[in-house]
mmCIF file of C-alpha atoms and ligand atoms in Angstrom:
data_model
loop_
_atom_site.group_PDB
_atom_site.id
_atom_site.type_symbol
_atom_site.label_atom_id
_atom_site.label_comp_id
_atom_site.label_asym_id
_atom_site.label_seq_id
_atom_site.Cartn_x
_atom_site.Cartn_y
_atom_site.Cartn_z
ATOM 1 C CA MET U 133 0.025 0.150 -0.014
ATOM 2 C CA ILE U 134 0.844 3.668 -0.378
ATOM 3 C CA PHE U 135 3.112 5.099 2.543
ATOM 4 C CA ASP U 136 2.893 8.966 2.161
ATOM 5 C CA THR U 137 6.439 9.461 4.233
ATOM 6 C CA HIS U 138 5.366 13.252 4.647
ATOM 7 C CA ALA U 139 2.213 15.179 5.459
ATOM 8 C CA HIS U 140 0.706 18.095 7.300
ATOM 9 C CA TYR U 141 -2.711 17.044 8.292
ATOM 10 C CA ASP U 142 -2.820 19.189 11.501
ATOM 11 C CA ASP U 143 -2.818 22.566 8.969
ATOM 12 C CA GLU U 144 -6.084 23.922 9.195
ATOM 13 C CA GLN U 145 -6.925 23.740 5.529
ATOM 14 C CA PHE U 146 -7.902 20.308 6.663
ATOM 15 C CA ASP U 147 -9.849 21.727 9.721
ATOM 16 C CA THR U 148 -13.519 20.965 7.924
ATOM 17 C CA ASP U 149 -13.092 17.440 6.920
ATOM 18 C CA ARG U 150 -10.030 16.074 8.694
ATOM 19 C CA GLN U 151 -11.611 13.036 10.327
ATOM 20 C CA GLU U 152 -13.417 12.255 7.304
ATOM 21 C CA LEU U 153 -10.572 12.482 5.210
ATOM 22 C CA LEU U 154 -8.181 10.577 7.585
ATOM 23 C CA SER U 155 -10.440 7.704 8.294
ATOM 24 C CA SER U 156 -10.831 7.214 4.265
ATOM 25 C CA MET U 157 -7.223 6.381 3.358
ATOM 26 C CA PRO U 158 -7.046 2.373 4.222
ATOM 27 C CA GLU U 159 -9.896 2.218 1.581
ATOM 28 C CA ASN U 160 -8.265 4.233 -1.007
ATOM 29 C CA GLY U 161 -5.073 1.930 -0.960
ATOM 30 C CA VAL U 162 -3.096 4.313 1.635
ATOM 31 C CA GLY U 163 -1.448 2.488 4.131
ATOM 32 C CA ALA U 164 0.766 4.493 6.186
ATOM 33 C CA ILE U 165 0.848 8.432 6.933
ATOM 34 C CA VAL U 166 3.843 10.468 8.533
ATOM 35 C CA ASN U 167 2.546 13.780 9.838
ATOM 36 C CA VAL U 168 5.295 16.199 10.202
ATOM 37 C CA SER U 169 5.605 19.145 12.486
ATOM 38 C CA ALA U 170 6.874 22.378 10.857
ATOM 39 C CA ALA U 171 6.132 25.304 13.856
ATOM 40 C CA TYR U 172 7.104 24.647 17.361
ATOM 41 C CA GLU U 173 3.207 24.732 17.923
ATOM 42 C CA SER U 174 2.442 21.527 15.627
ATOM 43 C CA CYS U 175 4.781 19.373 17.601
ATOM 44 C CA GLN U 176 2.164 18.668 19.975
ATOM 45 C CA ARG U 177 -0.636 18.625 17.308
ATOM 46 C CA VAL U 178 1.034 16.049 15.263
ATOM 47 C CA VAL U 179 1.644 13.573 18.378
ATOM 48 C CA ASN U 180 -1.883 13.869 19.093
ATOM 49 C CA LEU U 181 -2.839 13.143 15.636
ATOM 50 C CA ALA U 182 -0.914 10.047 15.423
ATOM 51 C CA GLN U 183 -2.393 8.829 18.547
ATOM 52 C CA LYS U 184 -5.870 8.878 16.936
ATOM 53 C CA TYR U 185 -5.259 6.821 14.015
ATOM 54 C CA PRO U 186 -3.331 3.139 14.022
ATOM 55 C CA PHE U 187 -1.864 4.244 10.412
ATOM 56 C CA VAL U 188 -0.798 7.514 10.995
ATOM 57 C CA TYR U 189 2.954 8.453 12.826
ATOM 58 C CA ALA U 190 4.475 11.838 13.723
ATOM 59 C CA ALA U 191 7.604 13.454 13.220
ATOM 60 C CA VAL U 192 8.798 16.289 15.618
ATOM 61 C CA GLY U 193 10.834 19.092 14.500
ATOM 62 C CA VAL U 194 10.992 22.822 13.812
ATOM 63 C CA HIS U 195 11.645 24.010 10.044
ATOM 64 C CA PRO U 196 13.926 26.326 9.138
ATOM 65 C CA ASP U 197 11.055 29.404 8.782
ATOM 66 C CA GLU U 198 10.277 28.757 12.018
ATOM 67 C CA VAL U 199 13.200 28.163 14.286
ATOM 68 C CA GLY U 200 13.229 31.717 15.275
ATOM 69 C CA SER U 201 10.459 31.031 17.839
ATOM 70 C CA LEU U 202 12.938 28.296 19.515
ATOM 71 C CA ASN U 203 14.711 28.460 22.818
ATOM 72 C CA GLU U 204 16.092 26.342 25.530
ATOM 73 C CA GLU U 205 12.623 25.598 27.385
ATOM 74 C CA ARG U 206 10.933 24.815 24.095
ATOM 75 C CA PHE U 207 13.695 22.407 22.993
ATOM 76 C CA ALA U 208 13.311 20.885 26.045
ATOM 77 C CA HIS U 209 9.629 20.497 25.776
ATOM 78 C CA MET U 210 10.019 19.362 22.412
ATOM 79 C CA LYS U 211 12.345 16.461 23.202
ATOM 80 C CA GLU U 212 10.098 15.017 25.762
ATOM 81 C CA LEU U 213 7.696 14.583 22.750
ATOM 82 C CA PHE U 214 9.775 11.454 21.634
ATOM 83 C CA GLN U 215 9.158 9.330 24.583
ATOM 84 C CA ASN U 216 5.926 8.617 22.554
ATOM 85 C CA ASP U 217 6.609 5.805 20.437
ATOM 86 C CA LYS U 218 4.411 6.766 17.561
ATOM 87 C CA VAL U 219 7.062 9.660 17.092
ATOM 88 C CA VAL U 220 9.636 7.925 14.440
ATOM 89 C CA ALA U 221 12.055 10.578 13.368
ATOM 90 C CA VAL U 222 13.175 14.272 13.560
ATOM 91 C CA GLY U 223 11.493 16.694 11.380
ATOM 92 C CA GLU U 224 11.205 18.696 9.238
ATOM 93 C CA ILE U 225 14.507 20.446 9.832
ATOM 94 C CA GLY U 226 17.351 22.081 7.855
ATOM 95 C CA LEU U 227 17.781 25.324 5.658
ATOM 96 C CA ASP U 228 15.761 27.601 3.749
ATOM 97 C CA TYR U 229 17.107 30.485 2.038
ATOM 98 C CA TYR U 230 14.221 31.185 -0.612
ATOM 99 C CA TRP U 231 11.733 32.785 2.247
ATOM 100 C CA ASP U 232 14.781 33.622 4.393
ATOM 101 C CA ASN U 233 12.792 33.995 7.602
ATOM 102 C CA GLU U 234 15.527 33.677 10.140
ATOM 103 C CA SER U 235 19.509 34.645 9.510
ATOM 104 C CA HIS U 236 21.516 31.836 8.029
ATOM 105 C CA ASP U 237 23.455 31.459 11.423
ATOM 106 C CA VAL U 238 20.550 31.069 13.271
ATOM 107 C CA GLN U 239 18.870 28.378 11.076
ATOM 108 C CA LYS U 240 22.267 26.462 10.960
ATOM 109 C CA GLN U 241 22.767 26.787 14.538
ATOM 110 C CA TRP U 242 19.202 24.827 14.948
ATOM 111 C CA PHE U 243 19.458 22.697 12.001
ATOM 112 C CA VAL U 244 22.708 21.240 13.403
ATOM 113 C CA ARG U 245 21.194 21.199 16.998
ATOM 114 C CA GLN U 246 18.283 19.036 15.515
ATOM 115 C CA LEU U 247 20.713 16.688 13.801
ATOM 116 C CA GLU U 248 22.594 16.004 16.976
ATOM 117 C CA LEU U 249 19.137 15.227 18.698
ATOM 118 C CA ALA U 250 18.459 13.079 16.181
ATOM 119 C CA ARG U 251 21.760 11.007 16.785
ATOM 120 C CA GLU U 252 21.114 10.972 20.211
ATOM 121 C CA LEU U 253 17.760 9.452 19.825
ATOM 122 C CA GLU U 254 18.666 6.886 16.822
ATOM 123 C CA LEU U 255 15.982 8.315 14.700
ATOM 124 C CA PRO U 256 15.942 9.200 11.242
ATOM 125 C CA VAL U 257 15.738 13.049 10.226
ATOM 126 C CA LEU U 258 13.590 14.484 7.355
ATOM 127 C CA ILE U 259 15.466 17.418 5.665
ATOM 128 C CA HIS U 260 13.859 20.369 4.401
ATOM 129 C CA SER U 261 16.273 22.523 1.885
ATOM 130 C CA ARG U 262 15.295 25.196 -0.205
ATOM 131 C CA GLU U 263 17.996 27.577 -2.328
ATOM 132 C CA ALA U 264 20.453 26.348 0.290
ATOM 133 C CA ALA U 265 22.298 23.608 -1.492
ATOM 134 C CA ALA U 266 25.837 24.149 -0.698
ATOM 135 C CA ASP U 267 25.120 24.853 2.938
ATOM 136 C CA THR U 268 22.847 21.710 3.557
ATOM 137 C CA MET U 269 25.507 19.636 2.142
ATOM 138 C CA GLU U 270 28.185 21.030 3.951
ATOM 139 C CA ILE U 271 26.256 20.307 7.335
ATOM 140 C CA ILE U 272 24.744 16.957 6.435
ATOM 141 C CA LYS U 273 28.715 15.749 5.689
ATOM 142 C CA ALA U 274 29.750 17.208 9.273
ATOM 143 C CA HIS U 275 26.763 16.356 11.122
ATOM 144 C CA GLY U 276 24.249 13.991 9.712
ATOM 145 C CA HIS U 277 26.575 11.060 8.694
ATOM 146 C CA GLY U 278 25.363 7.702 9.117
ATOM 147 C CA LEU U 279 22.237 9.272 10.611
ATOM 148 C CA GLY U 280 19.909 8.258 7.660
ATOM 149 C CA GLY U 281 16.893 9.949 6.546
ATOM 150 C CA VAL U 282 15.390 11.612 3.091
ATOM 151 C CA ILE U 283 15.974 15.092 1.729
ATOM 152 C CA HIS U 284 12.285 15.986 1.320
ATOM 153 C CA CYS U 285 10.741 17.498 -2.114
ATOM 154 C CA TYR U 286 13.868 17.374 -3.728
ATOM 155 C CA SER U 287 14.617 20.130 -6.389
ATOM 156 C CA TYR U 288 18.214 20.434 -6.684
ATOM 157 C CA ALA U 289 20.705 18.519 -9.255
ATOM 158 C CA LYS U 290 20.862 14.751 -9.833
ATOM 159 C CA GLU U 291 24.516 14.759 -9.207
ATOM 160 C CA GLN U 292 23.800 16.149 -5.535
ATOM 161 C CA ALA U 293 21.027 13.458 -5.387
ATOM 162 C CA LYS U 294 23.583 10.968 -6.127
ATOM 163 C CA GLU U 295 25.579 12.142 -3.308
ATOM 164 C CA TYR U 296 22.891 12.123 -0.511
ATOM 165 C CA VAL U 297 22.109 8.690 -1.892
ATOM 166 C CA LYS U 298 25.761 7.263 -1.459
ATOM 167 C CA MET U 299 25.345 8.568 2.357
ATOM 168 C CA GLY U 300 22.521 6.493 2.972
ATOM 169 C CA TYR U 301 19.784 9.193 2.490
ATOM 170 C CA TYR U 302 16.815 8.914 1.028
ATOM 171 C CA ILE U 303 15.054 11.159 -1.802
ATOM 172 C CA GLY U 304 11.484 12.252 -1.671
ATOM 173 C CA VAL U 305 9.345 12.564 -4.245
ATOM 174 C CA GLY U 306 6.159 14.561 -4.375
ATOM 175 C CA GLY U 307 3.386 16.021 -6.706
ATOM 176 C CA VAL U 308 6.367 18.486 -8.493
ATOM 177 C CA VAL U 309 7.493 15.547 -10.586
ATOM 178 C CA THR U 310 3.991 15.303 -12.606
ATOM 179 C CA PHE U 311 4.692 18.834 -13.621
ATOM 180 C CA LYS U 312 5.591 19.411 -17.383
ATOM 181 C CA ASN U 313 8.481 21.522 -16.252
ATOM 182 C CA ALA U 314 9.903 19.397 -13.682
ATOM 183 C CA ARG U 315 12.773 18.246 -15.736
ATOM 184 C CA LYS U 316 15.377 18.301 -12.974
ATOM 185 C CA LEU U 317 13.456 16.164 -10.602
ATOM 186 C CA LYS U 318 12.559 13.637 -13.902
ATOM 187 C CA GLU U 319 16.189 13.376 -14.220
ATOM 188 C CA THR U 320 16.696 12.514 -10.634
ATOM 189 C CA VAL U 321 14.407 9.852 -10.426
ATOM 190 C CA GLU U 322 15.487 8.325 -13.762
ATOM 191 C CA GLU U 323 19.423 8.589 -12.316
ATOM 192 C CA ILE U 324 18.825 7.243 -8.732
ATOM 193 C CA PRO U 325 17.585 3.442 -7.603
ATOM 194 C CA LEU U 326 14.160 2.781 -6.922
ATOM 195 C CA THR U 327 15.419 1.836 -3.554
ATOM 196 C CA SER U 328 16.319 5.038 -2.618
ATOM 197 C CA ILE U 329 12.944 6.735 -3.542
ATOM 198 C CA LEU U 330 10.419 7.800 -1.000
ATOM 199 C CA LEU U 331 6.761 8.770 -1.983
ATOM 200 C CA GLU U 332 5.176 12.145 -0.178
ATOM 201 C CA THR U 333 2.709 14.348 -0.623
ATOM 202 C CA ASP U 334 3.701 17.528 1.283
ATOM 203 C CA CYS U 335 0.264 17.842 1.577
ATOM 204 C CA PRO U 336 -1.997 20.189 1.757
ATOM 205 C CA TYR U 337 0.595 21.897 -0.442
ATOM 206 C CA LEU U 338 2.047 20.679 -3.723
ATOM 207 C CA ALA U 339 -0.776 18.837 -5.167
ATOM 208 C CA PRO U 340 0.183 16.878 -8.626
ATOM 209 C CA SER U 341 -1.058 17.412 -11.943
ATOM 210 C CA PRO U 342 -4.008 17.136 -12.619
ATOM 211 C CA PHE U 343 -4.933 18.656 -9.195
ATOM 212 C CA ARG U 344 -2.175 21.198 -9.290
ATOM 213 C CA GLY U 345 -2.979 24.429 -7.038
ATOM 214 C CA LYS U 346 -5.606 22.644 -5.150
ATOM 215 C CA ARG U 347 -5.369 21.133 -1.776
ATOM 216 C CA ASN U 348 -3.179 17.786 -1.729
ATOM 217 C CA ASN U 349 -3.952 14.696 0.113
ATOM 218 C CA SER U 350 -2.189 11.317 0.150
ATOM 219 C CA ILE U 351 -4.907 9.878 -1.793
ATOM 220 C CA TYR U 352 -3.526 11.792 -5.018
ATOM 221 C CA ILE U 353 0.125 10.325 -4.468
ATOM 222 C CA GLN U 354 -0.777 7.455 -6.881
ATOM 223 C CA TYR U 355 -0.124 10.363 -9.605
ATOM 224 C CA VAL U 356 3.063 10.637 -8.283
ATOM 225 C CA ALA U 357 3.789 6.650 -8.360
ATOM 226 C CA GLU U 358 2.266 6.718 -11.868
ATOM 227 C CA GLU U 359 5.018 9.185 -13.143
ATOM 228 C CA ILE U 360 7.872 7.838 -11.394
ATOM 229 C CA ALA U 361 6.803 4.205 -12.970
ATOM 230 C CA ARG U 362 6.431 5.822 -16.585
ATOM 231 C CA ILE U 363 10.017 7.751 -15.982
ATOM 232 C CA LYS U 364 11.825 4.199 -14.772
ATOM 233 C CA GLY U 365 9.636 1.936 -17.198
ATOM 234 C CA ILE U 366 8.531 -0.095 -14.509
ATOM 235 C CA SER U 367 4.924 -1.008 -13.026
ATOM 236 C CA TYR U 368 2.655 1.056 -10.729
ATOM 237 C CA GLU U 369 2.867 -1.697 -8.559
ATOM 238 C CA GLU U 370 6.660 -2.096 -8.220
ATOM 239 C CA VAL U 371 6.831 1.666 -7.454
ATOM 240 C CA VAL U 372 4.321 1.367 -4.639
ATOM 241 C CA ALA U 373 5.525 -1.540 -3.200
ATOM 242 C CA ARG U 374 9.004 -0.623 -3.395
ATOM 243 C CA THR U 375 9.029 2.657 -1.985
ATOM 244 C CA GLU U 376 6.174 1.601 0.980
ATOM 245 C CA GLN U 377 9.471 -1.145 1.819
ATOM 246 C CA ASN U 378 11.956 1.966 1.786
ATOM 247 C CA ALA U 379 9.577 4.116 4.007
ATOM 248 C CA ARG U 380 9.378 0.878 6.552
ATOM 249 C CA GLN U 381 13.105 0.414 6.349
ATOM 250 C CA MET U 382 13.441 4.161 7.167
ATOM 251 C CA TYR U 383 11.253 4.932 9.917
ATOM 252 C CA GLY U 384 11.353 1.492 11.350
ATOM 253 C CA VAL U 385 7.582 1.065 11.358
ATOM 254 C CA GLN U 386 6.140 -2.602 10.581
ATOM 255 C CA PRO U 387 2.979 -3.128 8.521
HETATM 256 NI NI1 NI K 4 6.823 19.540 4.684
#
């Protein structure tokens, strides 16, 4: 079944029909979802949501756009949430020089801090990186070696993807791969082995074609799997089965 490795169902865009939508996932072929926190405030929310549904898991961490709200007290509280056994990763964490909400120094400091947390907890990391390719690579090489995790919503060149794969990281592929102008990502998918690819929505964002611009959800991930199958010249079933296996391996989540 489909494993959505990166979603944001605590987002207010799901306030009107969250329960109905999530309950319908298994009958629509979605077997597991990892709901990922972004802001500090969402860390507790993703844990609560994971406790409600057997097939929903949580990742706890603070997104680079939001790290300005962190301090020692909040970091300590965040750390307590990992005692819940449905929390399976640290994320999403990283660098975002596109929105540039926080200074690069502050972003780097909390990125490294959260990588160290993952090492201490022996959990994989979910990396968000936008227009920060060189600094992200440098920090992962220095602080993320051997950790394991995923470069989520991968947007860089195929050469770097291969380097991450060599370091044991997965490449997260979502709705963008279905866009006509996504040449770079299609090339990356062609180049790296299926054993290093994870499916993700990043919902409510990044809905695949033909729903581009609309609210995304895990059921639409089938369009992503179809496009990967087309690019690699393999079956849809193989893409779904192998990426599920990859995700279960990374998160340590059994069926
Ligand atoms: Ni995300």
